[in-house]
Structures are given as C-alpha cells and as structure tokens.
mmCIF file of C-alpha atoms in Angstrom:
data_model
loop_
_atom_site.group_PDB
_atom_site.id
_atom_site.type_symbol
_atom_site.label_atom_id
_atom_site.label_comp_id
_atom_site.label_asym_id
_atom_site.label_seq_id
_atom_site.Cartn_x
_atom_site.Cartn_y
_atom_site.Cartn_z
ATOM 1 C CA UNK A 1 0.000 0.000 0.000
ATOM 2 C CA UNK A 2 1.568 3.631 -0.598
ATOM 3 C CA UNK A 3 1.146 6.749 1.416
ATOM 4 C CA UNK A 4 -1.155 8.495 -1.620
ATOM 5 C CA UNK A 5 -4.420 7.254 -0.601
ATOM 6 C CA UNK A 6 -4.273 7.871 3.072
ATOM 7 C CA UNK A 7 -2.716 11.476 2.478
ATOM 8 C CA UNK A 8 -5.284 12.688 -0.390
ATOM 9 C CA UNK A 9 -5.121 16.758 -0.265
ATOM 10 C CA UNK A 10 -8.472 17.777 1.098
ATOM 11 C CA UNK A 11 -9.082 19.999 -1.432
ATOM 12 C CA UNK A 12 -9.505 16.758 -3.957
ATOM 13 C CA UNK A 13 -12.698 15.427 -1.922
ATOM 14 C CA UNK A 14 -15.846 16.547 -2.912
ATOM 15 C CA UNK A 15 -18.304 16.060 0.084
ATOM 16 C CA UNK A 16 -19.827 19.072 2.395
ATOM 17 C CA UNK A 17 -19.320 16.267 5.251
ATOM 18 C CA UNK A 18 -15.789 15.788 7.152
ATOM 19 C CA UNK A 19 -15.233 13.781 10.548
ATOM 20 C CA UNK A 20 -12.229 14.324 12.500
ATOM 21 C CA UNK A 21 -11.437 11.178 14.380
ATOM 22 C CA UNK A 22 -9.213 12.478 17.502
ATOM 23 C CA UNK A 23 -6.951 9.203 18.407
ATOM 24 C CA UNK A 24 -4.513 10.708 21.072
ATOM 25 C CA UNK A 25 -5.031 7.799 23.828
ATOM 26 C CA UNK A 26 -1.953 6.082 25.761
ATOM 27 C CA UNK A 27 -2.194 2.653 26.873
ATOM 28 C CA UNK A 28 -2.016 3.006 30.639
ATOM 29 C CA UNK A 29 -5.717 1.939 31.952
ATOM 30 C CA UNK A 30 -5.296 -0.663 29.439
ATOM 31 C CA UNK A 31 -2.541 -1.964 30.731
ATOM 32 C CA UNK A 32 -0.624 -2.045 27.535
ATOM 33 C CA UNK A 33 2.387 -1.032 25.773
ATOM 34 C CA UNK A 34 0.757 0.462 22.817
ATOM 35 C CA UNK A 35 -2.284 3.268 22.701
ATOM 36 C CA UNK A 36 -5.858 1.404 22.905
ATOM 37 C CA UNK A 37 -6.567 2.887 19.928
ATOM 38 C CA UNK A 38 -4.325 0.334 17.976
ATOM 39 C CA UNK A 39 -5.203 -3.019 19.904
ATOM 40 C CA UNK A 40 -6.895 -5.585 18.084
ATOM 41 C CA UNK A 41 -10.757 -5.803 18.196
ATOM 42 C CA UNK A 42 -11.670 -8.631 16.150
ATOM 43 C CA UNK A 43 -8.334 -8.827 14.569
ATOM 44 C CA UNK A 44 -8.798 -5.069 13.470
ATOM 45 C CA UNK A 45 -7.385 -2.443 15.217
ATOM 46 C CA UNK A 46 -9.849 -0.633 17.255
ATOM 47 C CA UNK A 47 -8.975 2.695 15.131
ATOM 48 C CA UNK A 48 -9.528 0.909 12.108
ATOM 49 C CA UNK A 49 -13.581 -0.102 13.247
ATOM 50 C CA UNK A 50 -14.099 3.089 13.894
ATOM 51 C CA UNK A 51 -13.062 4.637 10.214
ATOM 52 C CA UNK A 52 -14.917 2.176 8.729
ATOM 53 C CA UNK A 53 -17.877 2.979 10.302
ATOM 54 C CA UNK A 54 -17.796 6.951 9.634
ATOM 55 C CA UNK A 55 -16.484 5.857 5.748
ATOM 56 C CA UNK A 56 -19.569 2.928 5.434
ATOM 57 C CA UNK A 57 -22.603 5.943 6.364
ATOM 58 C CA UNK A 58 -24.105 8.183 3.893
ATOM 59 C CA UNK A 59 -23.103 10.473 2.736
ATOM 60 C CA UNK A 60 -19.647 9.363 2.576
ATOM 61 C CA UNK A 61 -17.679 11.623 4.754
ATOM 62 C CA UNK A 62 -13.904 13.224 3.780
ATOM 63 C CA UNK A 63 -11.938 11.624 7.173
ATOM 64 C CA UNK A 64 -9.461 13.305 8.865
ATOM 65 C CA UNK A 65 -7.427 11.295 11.583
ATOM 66 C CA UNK A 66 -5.752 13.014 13.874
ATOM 67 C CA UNK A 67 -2.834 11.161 15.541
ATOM 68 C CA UNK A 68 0.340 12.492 17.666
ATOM 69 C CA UNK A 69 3.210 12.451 15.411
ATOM 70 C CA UNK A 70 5.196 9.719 17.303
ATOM 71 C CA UNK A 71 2.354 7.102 16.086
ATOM 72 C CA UNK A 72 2.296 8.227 12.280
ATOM 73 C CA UNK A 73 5.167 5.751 11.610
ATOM 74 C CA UNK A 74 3.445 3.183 13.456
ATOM 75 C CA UNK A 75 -0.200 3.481 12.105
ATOM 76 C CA UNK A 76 1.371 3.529 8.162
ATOM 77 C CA UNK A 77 3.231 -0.454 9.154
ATOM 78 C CA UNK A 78 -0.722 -1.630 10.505
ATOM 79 C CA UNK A 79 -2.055 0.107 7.712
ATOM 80 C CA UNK A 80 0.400 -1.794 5.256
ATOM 81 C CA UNK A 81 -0.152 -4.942 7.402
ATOM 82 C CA UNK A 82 -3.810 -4.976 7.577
ATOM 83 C CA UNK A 83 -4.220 -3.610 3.739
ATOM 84 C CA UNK A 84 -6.341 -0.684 5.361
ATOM 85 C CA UNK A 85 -6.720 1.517 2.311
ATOM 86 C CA UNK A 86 -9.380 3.698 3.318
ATOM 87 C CA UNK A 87 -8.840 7.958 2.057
ATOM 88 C CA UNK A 88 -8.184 10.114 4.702
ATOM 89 C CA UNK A 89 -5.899 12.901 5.770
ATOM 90 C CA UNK A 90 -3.479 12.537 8.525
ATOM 91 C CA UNK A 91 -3.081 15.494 10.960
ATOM 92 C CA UNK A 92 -0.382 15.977 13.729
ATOM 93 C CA UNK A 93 -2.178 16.473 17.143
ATOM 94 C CA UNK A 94 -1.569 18.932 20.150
ATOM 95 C CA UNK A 95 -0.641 18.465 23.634
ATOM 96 C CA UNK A 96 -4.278 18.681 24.402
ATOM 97 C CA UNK A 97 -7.349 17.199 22.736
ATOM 98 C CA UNK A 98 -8.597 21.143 22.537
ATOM 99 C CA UNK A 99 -5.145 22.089 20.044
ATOM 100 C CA UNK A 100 -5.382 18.383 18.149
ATOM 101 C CA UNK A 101 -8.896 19.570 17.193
ATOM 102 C CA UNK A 102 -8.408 23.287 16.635
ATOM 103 C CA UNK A 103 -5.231 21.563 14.125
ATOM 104 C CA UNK A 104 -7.872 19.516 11.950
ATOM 105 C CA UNK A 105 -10.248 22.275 11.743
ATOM 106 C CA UNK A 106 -7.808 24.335 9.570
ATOM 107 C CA UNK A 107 -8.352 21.552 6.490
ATOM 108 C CA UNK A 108 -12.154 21.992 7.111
ATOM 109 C CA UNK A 109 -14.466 24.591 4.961
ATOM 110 C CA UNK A 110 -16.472 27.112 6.641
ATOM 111 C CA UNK A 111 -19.998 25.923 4.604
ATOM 112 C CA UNK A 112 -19.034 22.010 5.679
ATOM 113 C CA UNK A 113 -20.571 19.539 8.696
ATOM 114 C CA UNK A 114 -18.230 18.635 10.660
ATOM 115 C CA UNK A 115 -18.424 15.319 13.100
ATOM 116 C CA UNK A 116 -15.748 14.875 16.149
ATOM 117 C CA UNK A 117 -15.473 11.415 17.079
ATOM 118 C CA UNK A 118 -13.040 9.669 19.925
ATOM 119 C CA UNK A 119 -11.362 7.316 17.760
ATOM 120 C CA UNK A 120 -12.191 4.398 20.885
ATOM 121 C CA UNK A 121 -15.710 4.469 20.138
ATOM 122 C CA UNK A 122 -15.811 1.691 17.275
ATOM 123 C CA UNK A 123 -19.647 0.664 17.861
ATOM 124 C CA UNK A 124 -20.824 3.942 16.777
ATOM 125 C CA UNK A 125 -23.600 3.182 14.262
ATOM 126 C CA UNK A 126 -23.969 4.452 10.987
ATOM 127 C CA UNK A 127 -27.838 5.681 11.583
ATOM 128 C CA UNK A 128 -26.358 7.311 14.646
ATOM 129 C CA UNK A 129 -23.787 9.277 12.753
ATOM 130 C CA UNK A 130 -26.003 9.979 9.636
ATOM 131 C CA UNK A 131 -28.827 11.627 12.530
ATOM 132 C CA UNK A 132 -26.106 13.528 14.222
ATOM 133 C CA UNK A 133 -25.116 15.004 10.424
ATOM 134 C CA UNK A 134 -28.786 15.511 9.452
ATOM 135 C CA UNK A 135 -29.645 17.681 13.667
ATOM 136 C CA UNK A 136 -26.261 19.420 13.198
ATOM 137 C CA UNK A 137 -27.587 20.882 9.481
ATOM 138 C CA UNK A 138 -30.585 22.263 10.866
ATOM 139 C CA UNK A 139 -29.556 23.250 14.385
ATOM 140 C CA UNK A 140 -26.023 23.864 14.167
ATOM 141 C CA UNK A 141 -24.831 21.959 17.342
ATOM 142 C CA UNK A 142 -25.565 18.847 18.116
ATOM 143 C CA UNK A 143 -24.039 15.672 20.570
ATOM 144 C CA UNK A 144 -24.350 12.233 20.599
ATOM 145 C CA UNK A 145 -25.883 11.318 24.683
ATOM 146 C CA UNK A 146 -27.695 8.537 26.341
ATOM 147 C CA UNK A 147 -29.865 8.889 29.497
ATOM 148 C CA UNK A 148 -28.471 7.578 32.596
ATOM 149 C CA UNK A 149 -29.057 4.060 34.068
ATOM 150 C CA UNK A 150 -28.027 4.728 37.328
ATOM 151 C CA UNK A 151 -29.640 7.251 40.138
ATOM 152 C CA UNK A 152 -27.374 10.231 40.514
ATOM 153 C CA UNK A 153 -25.785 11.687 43.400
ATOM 154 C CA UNK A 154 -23.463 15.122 43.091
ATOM 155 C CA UNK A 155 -21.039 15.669 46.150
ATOM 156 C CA UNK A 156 -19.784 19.294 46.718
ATOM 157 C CA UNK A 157 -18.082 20.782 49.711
ATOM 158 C CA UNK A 158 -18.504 17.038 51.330
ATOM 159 C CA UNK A 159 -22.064 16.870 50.852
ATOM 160 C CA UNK A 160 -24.612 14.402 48.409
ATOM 161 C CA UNK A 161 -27.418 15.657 46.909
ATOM 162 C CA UNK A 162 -29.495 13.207 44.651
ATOM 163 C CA UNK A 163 -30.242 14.462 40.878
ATOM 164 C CA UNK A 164 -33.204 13.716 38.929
ATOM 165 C CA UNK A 165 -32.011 11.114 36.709
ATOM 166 C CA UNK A 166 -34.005 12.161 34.155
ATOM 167 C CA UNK A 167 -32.323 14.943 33.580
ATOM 168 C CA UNK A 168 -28.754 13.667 33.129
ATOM 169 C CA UNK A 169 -27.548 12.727 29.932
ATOM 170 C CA UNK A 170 -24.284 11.222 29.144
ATOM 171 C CA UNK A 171 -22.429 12.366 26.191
ATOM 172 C CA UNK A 172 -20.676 10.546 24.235
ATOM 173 C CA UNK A 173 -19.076 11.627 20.323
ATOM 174 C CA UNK A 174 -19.630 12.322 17.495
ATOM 175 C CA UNK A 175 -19.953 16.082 18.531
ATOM 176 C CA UNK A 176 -21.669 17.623 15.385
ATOM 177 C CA UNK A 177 -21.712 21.117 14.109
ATOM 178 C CA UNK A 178 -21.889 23.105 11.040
ATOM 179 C CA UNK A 179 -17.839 23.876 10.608
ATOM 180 C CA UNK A 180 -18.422 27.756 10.637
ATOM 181 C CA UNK A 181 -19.470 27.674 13.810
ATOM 182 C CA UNK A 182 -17.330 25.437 15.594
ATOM 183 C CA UNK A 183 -14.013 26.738 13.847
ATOM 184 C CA UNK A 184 -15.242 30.252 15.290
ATOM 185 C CA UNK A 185 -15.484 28.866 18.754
ATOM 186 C CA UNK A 186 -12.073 27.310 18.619
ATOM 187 C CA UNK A 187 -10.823 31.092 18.092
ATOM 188 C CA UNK A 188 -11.559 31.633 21.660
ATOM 189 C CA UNK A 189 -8.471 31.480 23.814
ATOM 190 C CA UNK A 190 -8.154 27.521 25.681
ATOM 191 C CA UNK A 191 -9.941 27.579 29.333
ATOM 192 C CA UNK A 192 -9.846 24.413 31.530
ATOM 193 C CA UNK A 193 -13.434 23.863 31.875
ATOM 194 C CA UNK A 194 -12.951 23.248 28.036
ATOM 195 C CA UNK A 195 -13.680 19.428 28.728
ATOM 196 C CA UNK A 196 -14.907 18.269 24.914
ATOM 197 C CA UNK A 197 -16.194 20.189 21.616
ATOM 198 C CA UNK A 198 -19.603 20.953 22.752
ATOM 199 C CA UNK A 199 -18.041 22.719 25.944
ATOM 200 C CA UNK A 200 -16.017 24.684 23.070
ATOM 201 C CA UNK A 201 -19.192 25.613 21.325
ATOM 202 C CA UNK A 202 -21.272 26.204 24.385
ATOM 203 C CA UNK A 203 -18.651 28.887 26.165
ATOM 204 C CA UNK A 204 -18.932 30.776 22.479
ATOM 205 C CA UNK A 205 -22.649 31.267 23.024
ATOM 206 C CA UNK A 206 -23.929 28.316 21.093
ATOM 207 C CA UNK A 207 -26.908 26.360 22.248
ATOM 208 C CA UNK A 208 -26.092 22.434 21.826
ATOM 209 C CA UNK A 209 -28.606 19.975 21.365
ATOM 210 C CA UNK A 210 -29.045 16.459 22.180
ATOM 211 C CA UNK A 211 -29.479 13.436 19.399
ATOM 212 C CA UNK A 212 -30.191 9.962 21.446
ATOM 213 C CA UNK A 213 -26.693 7.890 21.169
ATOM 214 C CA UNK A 214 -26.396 4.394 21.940
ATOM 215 C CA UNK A 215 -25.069 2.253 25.304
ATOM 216 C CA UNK A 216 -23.038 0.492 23.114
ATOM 217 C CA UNK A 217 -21.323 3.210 21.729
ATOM 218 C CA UNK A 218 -19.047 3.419 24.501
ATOM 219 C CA UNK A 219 -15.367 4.446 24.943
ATOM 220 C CA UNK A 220 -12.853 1.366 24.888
ATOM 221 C CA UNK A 221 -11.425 2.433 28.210
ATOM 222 C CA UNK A 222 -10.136 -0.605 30.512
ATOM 223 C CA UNK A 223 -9.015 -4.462 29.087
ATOM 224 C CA UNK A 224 -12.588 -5.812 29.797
ATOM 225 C CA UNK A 225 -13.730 -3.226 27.051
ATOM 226 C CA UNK A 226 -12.287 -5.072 24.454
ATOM 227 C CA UNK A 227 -13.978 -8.408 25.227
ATOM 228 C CA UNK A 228 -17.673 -6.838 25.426
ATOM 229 C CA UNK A 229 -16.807 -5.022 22.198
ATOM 230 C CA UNK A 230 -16.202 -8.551 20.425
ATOM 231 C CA UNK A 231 -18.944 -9.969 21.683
ATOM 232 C CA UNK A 232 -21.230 -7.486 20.708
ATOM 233 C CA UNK A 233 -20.101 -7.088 17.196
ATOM 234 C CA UNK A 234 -19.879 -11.194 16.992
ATOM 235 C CA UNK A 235 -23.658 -10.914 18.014
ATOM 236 C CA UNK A 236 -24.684 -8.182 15.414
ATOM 237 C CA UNK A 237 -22.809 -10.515 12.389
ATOM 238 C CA UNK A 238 -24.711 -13.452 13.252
ATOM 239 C CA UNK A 239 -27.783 -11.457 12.758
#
C-alpha cells in the first residue's frame, strides 16, 4: 500500500461532510504497551472499526485522523499490514485534545458539517452518525448522549445531593456542528473547563442539542472493554 491514498489533499474530496477522528489515547488503563486505539478488536485495530464505520454511512464523509506524530510511523506499518486503504488525511495532534482539534479544523471549509469522534468508540452506528449530520444541518450543534441508568448523586463541599435522573444525559461523540461555527469557537483562547467540543461551542454562546446515542457506543477504556466489544459485534454478524 503507498502513502497516496491515506494522504489525499483535502481539497480533492468533494463532500460538504468531514469527521475528524481524535486518536490521542496512551495505553495506561489498558494496561498495555501500545495506545488502545491500535489493539486488536476482532483482529482489526480498534482505530480501524471506527473509520470504517464513519467511511460505510451516507453520505460518505472526507476523514481526517488526527494522531500524535510519534504514532504516524506506526499506524502507516498496521495500515500496510492490515491492507487498510481507506482515504483520509493525517493530521499531527496537540498536547491537548482542545489544540489536536483546533489543528484539523484548519483543512475543514467554513460551509461544511463537521463530526468529532473519539477514535475508541468503534460501535458507533452508521444511523447514529447519519442523525447527528442531518440535527447538526438544521440546528447547528448537536451531541451524541444517552440517558443515565443509574440514580445520581453530586457531592460538593462534602455533601450528596441526589439528581433527577431524568435529567442527566451522558455524552458521548460524534460532537456535530456546522464547521463555521465550531471553527469560530475554537478562536476563543483555551480555558480548563474546556472538557470536549460541545463545551467549546457552548462557552462561544452556542446552544447544543441532544441526538439519542447508543449504550453500546461506549469508549474502549479498561481491558474488559475489548472483550464486550467482540462480543457485541460477533452478536450483530450473526444477525
């Protein structure tokens, strides 16, 4: 496989729709030597699941993987290995999810959509994605977020108070937004409450909206992750 197809100029791709997939995980909950975003689910790398499922929905978006340049190296030899030929365009990230972002933005459009995924989420769902593209068109900003389970408790200044489950939502990516606006809100100097996109968008004055995600779209975090990922996508091929 040669570099051309994974580094194909953005300005040769003709769809309105980009993703960013942010991959800038370390192996240390995992307990590994190598970033979780490269272990094998199914015999695929993890990172691998989750371009295929932002390349398989419609429409087809232009990809853009953003990966801390110590791993490029790495990623081309599984590419090569696992005959991954899928188009994207490889970005350098920051020393913070917030400047690895605000880097990928820059090959982005002002009139495109504009989807920010983790790149450990490989169960995210095509309709889920193709929902979050179609909210984020005519609302402007839009995350993926499932209701909690569990009952809720908040402790501040070493004292519980019980939320209304109902009311919590748990978010979860792809963050969606139309690329003018998000791009503008990534002008705004970094803050620390900055803790995702929508937090970007919200602290610009933007109102964010919810689109219902999935409990199995969930962040390949700790080694029992990887098991309940293979089982569920086992289960959905024997459908």
């Amino acid at each position: 496989m040669t570099e051309a197809p994974l580094t194909s100029p953005i300005s040769n791709l003709k769809s309105s729709h980009y993703a960013i997939i942010v991959a800038g995980g370390s192996g240390t909950r995992m307990q590994s030597a190598v970033p979780k975003q490269f272990l094998l689910l199914n015999g695929l790398p993890v990172l691998m699941h989750t371009l295929n499922a932002f390349y398989s929905c419609h429409p087809q978006p232009n990809l853009i993987l953003v990966l801390h340049e110590d791993y490029h190296s790495y990623w081309m030899h599984l590419c090569a290995d696992h005959q991954f030929q899928l188009p994207y365009q490889l970005v350098s990230g920051g020393d913070s999810r917030y400047q690895s972002v605000k880097n990928a933005l820059e090959l982005v459009p002002d009139d495109a959509l504009i989807a920010v995924h983790d790149a450990v989420r490989p169960l995210i769902s095509t309709d889920i994605i193709e929902e979050a593209y179609r909210q984020a068109e005519q609302q402007g900003a839009v995350v993926v977020a499932v209701k909690s389970r569990d009952s809720i408790r908040q402790v501040k200044y070493e004292r519980s108070q019980s939320l209304l489950r109902d009311e919590i939502y748990l978010v979860q990516t792809p963050q969606t937004f139309k690329a003018g606006l998000l791009k503008e809100a990534y002008l705004h100097p970094y803050r620390n409450d900055f803790t995702d996109d929508a937090s970007v968008a919200e602290q610009a004055g933007h109102q964010i909206h919810i689109v219902e995600g999935s409990y199995q779209n969930f962040k390949i975090t700790f080694p029992e992750d990887i098991a309940i990922a293979e089982l569920l996508i086992n289960k959905k091929a024997s459908l």
